[in-house]
């Protein structure tokens, strides 16, 4: 179904409310979306790109992908060019630095009459908030939540409850400015306040790749051979960390938890290399982000926060769940 009226020359443009007195007008011209993806170099991000492309095809919109290459400055320059170039009337934003991109996406974009939907990574220092507070006025909505502070907190609380008593925990995350990293750190602080025996003895940042998951966790395992739990907040990190666990000869003494739920993680649960994985929803996030842009373009009301939930996958229920990447 196309998002463009059959008789566009007779169309009356619609005012799309963005909150706090901000709005854009549209609905008559074809919807042209610039998709600002954090990067393109892993299967998670590629799943999100596929979701955005599938949704764009369904609503009759064009969509071009802009690779941020994990670099906030690159994405900021991309947004500037998109806004000033005049070739796009909508943006789907997955920003590496939501704080840096706040003004340009919530003020400059609507002033240029560019409609913005945000997915996965909240803007404007909202990463540690919850629920409707993820939405930044000046944008259409926020799609996500499965990688928010609340979701990570619930995940870590469950791990602490499953493993009572003193624990020595190693945590591997993504880059510093990434909202998922911010939320991981905040959620860990929440859990340690309630369970002081759940002690994080080492934490490392990675670029979300398998090699860094291996190279950066192996020294931590060698330095902490009595660690009892290892947590990766993305499946490729966890995959590299599992290799490191085997290299260190700690398979029988450390329990590995994954947050990501990739195809590899599902198989690792089956094989016993990972005790439990929590699923992410990259395809759905970007699919629903594009669908929201299309709905608003037709004059429909769009929820400010489109919440997505994770599944906790163990050997017992693995057949009831499917990975998205």
Coordinates of C-alpha atoms in Angstrom, one line a residue:
X1 CA 0.0 0.0 0.0
X2 CA 1.4 3.4 -1.0
X3 CA 1.7 6.3 1.5
X4 CA 1.0 8.8 -1.3
X5 CA -2.6 9.7 -2.2
X6 CA -3.8 8.6 -5.6
X7 CA -4.5 12.1 -6.6
X8 CA -1.6 13.9 -5.1
X9 CA -2.3 17.1 -7.0
X10 CA -5.6 17.5 -5.1
X11 CA -4.1 16.5 -1.8
X12 CA -4.3 18.8 1.3
X13 CA -1.1 18.6 3.3
X14 CA -1.4 17.3 6.9
X15 CA 0.1 18.9 10.0
X16 CA 2.0 16.3 11.9
X17 CA 2.3 17.2 15.6
X18 CA 5.7 16.6 17.2
X19 CA 5.0 18.0 20.7
X20 CA 5.9 21.3 22.4
X21 CA 4.4 23.3 19.6
X22 CA 6.6 21.7 16.9
X23 CA 5.2 20.2 13.8
X24 CA 5.9 19.4 10.1
X25 CA 3.6 19.3 7.2
X26 CA 3.4 16.5 4.6
X27 CA 1.4 13.7 3.1
X28 CA 1.2 14.8 -0.5
X29 CA 4.7 14.3 -1.8
X30 CA 6.2 10.8 -1.9
X31 CA 7.8 9.8 1.4
X32 CA 11.6 9.9 1.0
X33 CA 13.4 8.4 4.1
X34 CA 17.0 8.8 5.1
X35 CA 17.9 5.9 7.4
X36 CA 20.8 6.8 9.7
X37 CA 22.0 3.5 10.9
X38 CA 24.7 3.3 13.6
X39 CA 26.9 1.2 11.3
X40 CA 26.4 -1.6 8.8
X41 CA 29.2 -4.1 9.8
X42 CA 27.3 -6.8 11.8
X43 CA 24.3 -9.0 11.3
X44 CA 22.3 -7.1 14.0
X45 CA 22.5 -3.9 12.0
X46 CA 21.9 -5.7 8.7
X47 CA 18.7 -7.1 10.1
X48 CA 17.6 -3.6 11.0
X49 CA 18.4 -2.4 7.5
X50 CA 16.3 -5.3 6.1
X51 CA 13.4 -4.3 8.4
X52 CA 13.5 -0.7 7.3
X53 CA 13.7 -1.7 3.6
X54 CA 10.8 -4.1 3.9
X55 CA 8.6 -1.6 5.6
X56 CA 9.5 1.1 3.0
X57 CA 8.5 -1.2 0.2
X58 CA 5.2 -1.9 1.9
X59 CA 4.3 1.7 2.3
X60 CA 5.6 2.9 -1.1
X61 CA 8.4 5.0 0.3
X62 CA 12.0 5.3 -0.9
X63 CA 14.7 4.7 1.6
X64 CA 18.4 5.3 1.5
X65 CA 20.8 3.9 4.1
X66 CA 23.5 6.1 5.6
X67 CA 26.3 4.2 7.4
X68 CA 27.4 6.0 10.6
X69 CA 30.4 3.6 11.0
X70 CA 30.1 3.9 14.8
X71 CA 31.2 7.5 14.6
X72 CA 29.0 10.3 16.0
X73 CA 30.7 13.0 14.0
X74 CA 30.0 11.1 10.8
X75 CA 26.3 10.8 11.6
X76 CA 26.1 14.5 12.6
X77 CA 27.5 15.5 9.2
X78 CA 25.1 13.2 7.5
X79 CA 22.2 14.8 9.3
X80 CA 23.4 18.3 8.3
X81 CA 23.7 17.2 4.6
X82 CA 20.3 15.5 4.7
X83 CA 18.5 18.6 6.1
X84 CA 20.2 21.1 3.9
X85 CA 20.2 19.0 0.7
X86 CA 16.4 18.9 0.5
X87 CA 16.3 15.4 -1.0
X88 CA 14.5 13.8 2.0
X89 CA 11.4 14.6 3.9
X90 CA 11.9 12.0 6.7
X91 CA 14.6 10.4 8.8
X92 CA 14.8 7.2 10.7
X93 CA 17.5 7.8 13.3
X94 CA 19.6 5.2 15.1
X95 CA 22.3 7.6 16.5
X96 CA 25.6 6.7 18.0
X97 CA 25.5 9.7 20.3
X98 CA 21.9 10.7 21.1
X99 CA 23.1 13.7 23.2
X100 CA 25.1 15.2 20.3
X101 CA 22.2 14.7 17.8
X102 CA 19.6 16.1 20.1
X103 CA 19.3 19.7 18.8
X104 CA 19.8 18.9 15.1
X105 CA 17.1 16.2 15.1
X106 CA 14.5 17.8 17.5
X107 CA 14.9 21.5 16.4
X108 CA 16.7 21.8 13.1
X109 CA 15.0 18.9 11.4
X110 CA 11.4 20.0 12.1
X111 CA 12.3 23.6 11.2
X112 CA 13.4 22.2 7.8
X113 CA 10.1 20.3 7.6
X114 CA 11.9 16.9 7.9
X115 CA 9.9 14.3 9.9
X116 CA 12.1 12.2 12.3
X117 CA 11.4 8.9 14.0
X118 CA 14.0 7.5 16.4
X119 CA 14.7 3.8 17.0
X120 CA 16.9 1.8 19.5
X121 CA 19.1 4.7 20.7
X122 CA 17.1 7.6 22.4
X123 CA 18.1 11.2 21.9
X124 CA 18.7 14.1 24.3
X125 CA 20.3 12.2 27.3
X126 CA 17.1 10.1 27.6
X127 CA 19.0 6.7 27.4
X128 CA 18.6 6.0 31.1
X129 CA 14.9 7.0 31.3
X130 CA 12.0 4.6 30.8
X131 CA 8.7 4.3 28.9
X132 CA 7.2 7.4 27.3
X133 CA 10.1 9.5 28.6
X134 CA 12.3 7.9 25.8
X135 CA 10.5 10.2 23.2
X136 CA 12.1 13.5 22.5
X137 CA 9.6 16.3 21.5
X138 CA 10.4 17.5 18.0
X139 CA 10.5 14.0 16.8
X140 CA 7.5 11.8 15.8
X141 CA 8.2 8.9 18.3
X142 CA 10.6 6.4 19.7
X143 CA 10.7 2.7 18.9
X144 CA 12.6 0.3 21.2
X145 CA 13.0 -0.4 24.8
X146 CA 14.4 -3.9 24.7
X147 CA 17.8 -2.3 25.3
X148 CA 16.7 0.3 27.8
X149 CA 17.8 0.7 31.4
X150 CA 14.6 -1.1 32.7
X151 CA 15.2 -4.1 30.4
X152 CA 18.8 -4.5 31.3
X153 CA 18.0 -4.0 35.0
X154 CA 15.4 -6.8 34.9
X155 CA 17.9 -9.0 33.1
X156 CA 20.7 -8.4 35.6
X157 CA 18.3 -8.7 38.6
X158 CA 17.3 -12.1 37.3
X159 CA 20.9 -13.2 37.0
X160 CA 21.7 -12.1 40.5
X161 CA 18.6 -13.9 41.8
X162 CA 19.6 -17.1 39.9
X163 CA 23.0 -16.9 41.5
X164 CA 22.7 -16.1 45.2
X165 CA 25.7 -15.4 47.3
X166 CA 29.1 -13.9 46.4
X167 CA 29.7 -13.6 42.7
X168 CA 32.6 -12.2 40.7
X169 CA 31.2 -10.8 37.4
X170 CA 32.9 -9.8 34.2
X171 CA 30.9 -7.6 31.8
X172 CA 31.6 -6.8 28.2
X173 CA 29.8 -3.9 26.5
X174 CA 29.9 -1.8 23.3
X175 CA 31.3 1.7 22.9
X176 CA 31.2 4.4 25.6
X177 CA 28.6 6.8 24.0
X178 CA 26.2 4.0 22.9
X179 CA 22.9 4.1 24.8
X180 CA 23.1 0.3 25.4
X181 CA 26.4 0.8 27.1
X182 CA 25.0 3.6 29.2
X183 CA 22.0 1.6 30.2
X184 CA 24.1 -1.5 31.0
X185 CA 26.2 0.6 33.4
X186 CA 23.2 2.2 35.0
X187 CA 21.4 -1.2 35.4
X188 CA 24.4 -2.8 36.9
X189 CA 24.5 0.0 39.5
X190 CA 20.9 -0.6 40.3
X191 CA 21.5 -4.4 40.8
X192 CA 24.6 -3.9 42.9
X193 CA 22.8 -1.6 45.2
X194 CA 20.3 -4.4 45.9
X195 CA 22.7 -7.3 45.7
X196 CA 26.1 -6.1 47.0
X197 CA 27.5 -9.7 46.7
X198 CA 27.0 -9.4 42.9
X199 CA 30.4 -7.8 42.4
X200 CA 31.6 -6.6 39.0
X201 CA 35.3 -7.3 39.1
X202 CA 36.0 -6.2 35.5
X203 CA 34.2 -4.4 32.7
X204 CA 35.4 -3.8 29.2
X205 CA 34.3 -1.7 26.1
X206 CA 34.4 -3.2 22.6
X207 CA 33.3 -2.3 19.1
X208 CA 30.7 -5.0 19.1
X209 CA 32.8 -7.4 17.1
X210 CA 33.7 -11.0 17.7
X211 CA 37.5 -10.3 17.7
X212 CA 37.3 -7.6 20.3
X213 CA 34.9 -9.7 22.4
X214 CA 37.7 -12.3 22.4
X215 CA 40.8 -10.1 22.7
X216 CA 39.4 -7.8 25.4
X217 CA 37.9 -10.5 27.6
X218 CA 40.7 -13.0 27.6
X219 CA 43.0 -10.8 29.7
X220 CA 40.2 -10.2 32.2
X221 CA 39.6 -13.9 32.5
X222 CA 43.3 -14.6 33.0
X223 CA 43.4 -11.9 35.6
X224 CA 40.3 -13.1 37.4
X225 CA 40.3 -16.9 37.1
X226 CA 37.9 -17.2 40.0
X227 CA 35.2 -15.1 38.1
X228 CA 31.8 -16.9 38.3
X229 CA 29.7 -15.0 35.7
X230 CA 30.4 -13.4 32.3
X231 CA 27.8 -11.2 30.7
X232 CA 28.0 -9.9 27.1
X233 CA 25.5 -7.2 26.1
X234 CA 25.6 -8.1 22.4
X235 CA 25.9 -11.6 20.9
X236 CA 29.0 -11.0 18.9
X237 CA 30.8 -9.8 22.0
X238 CA 29.6 -12.9 23.8
X239 CA 30.7 -15.1 21.0
X240 CA 34.3 -13.8 21.2
X241 CA 34.1 -14.0 25.0
X242 CA 33.0 -17.7 24.9
X243 CA 36.1 -18.4 22.8
X244 CA 38.2 -16.6 25.5
X245 CA 36.5 -18.7 28.2
X246 CA 37.6 -21.9 26.4
X247 CA 41.1 -20.5 25.8
X248 CA 41.4 -19.8 29.5
X249 CA 40.1 -23.2 30.4
X250 CA 37.3 -21.9 32.5
X251 CA 34.3 -23.6 30.8
X252 CA 33.5 -25.5 34.0
X253 CA 33.7 -22.6 36.4
X254 CA 32.1 -19.6 34.8
X255 CA 28.5 -19.2 33.7
X256 CA 28.0 -17.1 30.5
X257 CA 24.9 -14.9 29.9
X258 CA 24.2 -13.2 26.6
X259 CA 22.0 -10.2 25.8
X260 CA 21.4 -10.2 22.1
X261 CA 19.7 -13.5 21.1
X262 CA 21.4 -14.0 17.7
X263 CA 21.3 -17.2 15.7
X264 CA 24.7 -18.0 17.2
X265 CA 23.5 -17.4 20.7
X266 CA 20.6 -19.7 20.2
X267 CA 22.9 -22.5 19.1
X268 CA 25.3 -21.7 22.0
X269 CA 22.4 -22.2 24.4
X270 CA 21.7 -25.5 22.8
X271 CA 25.4 -26.5 23.0
X272 CA 25.7 -25.4 26.7
X273 CA 28.3 -22.6 26.0
X274 CA 25.8 -20.0 27.0
X275 CA 23.4 -20.5 29.9
X276 CA 20.8 -18.0 28.7
X277 CA 20.3 -15.4 26.0
X278 CA 18.0 -12.4 26.0
X279 CA 16.6 -11.5 22.5
X280 CA 17.0 -8.1 20.8
X281 CA 14.6 -7.0 18.1
X282 CA 16.6 -5.1 15.4
X283 CA 14.3 -6.0 12.5
X284 CA 11.2 -5.0 14.3
X285 CA 12.6 -1.8 15.6
X286 CA 13.4 -0.4 12.2
X287 CA 10.4 -1.9 10.5
X288 CA 8.1 -0.3 13.0
X289 CA 10.0 3.0 12.8
X290 CA 9.4 3.2 9.0
X291 CA 5.8 2.1 9.4
X292 CA 5.3 5.0 12.0
X293 CA 6.7 7.5 9.5
X294 CA 4.3 6.2 6.8
X295 CA 1.3 6.2 9.1
X296 CA 2.0 9.8 10.2
X297 CA 2.5 10.8 6.6
X298 CA -1.1 9.6 5.9
X299 CA -2.4 11.6 8.9
X300 CA -2.7 8.8 11.3
X301 CA -1.9 9.2 15.0
X302 CA 1.2 7.4 16.1
X303 CA 2.1 6.4 19.7
X304 CA 5.0 8.4 21.1
X305 CA 6.6 5.3 22.4
X306 CA 6.4 1.9 20.6
X307 CA 7.6 -0.6 23.1
X308 CA 9.3 -3.8 22.2
X309 CA 9.9 -6.7 24.5
X310 CA 12.6 -9.4 24.8
X311 CA 12.3 -13.1 25.4
X312 CA 14.6 -15.0 27.8
X313 CA 15.8 -18.1 26.0
X314 CA 17.0 -21.2 27.7
X315 CA 17.3 -24.9 26.7
X316 CA 13.8 -25.4 28.1
X317 CA 12.0 -22.9 25.8
X318 CA 14.4 -22.4 22.9
X319 CA 11.9 -24.0 20.5
X320 CA 9.3 -21.3 21.4
X321 CA 11.5 -18.4 20.2
X322 CA 13.2 -17.2 17.1
X323 CA 16.2 -14.9 16.6
X324 CA 15.9 -11.8 14.5
X325 CA 19.6 -11.8 13.4

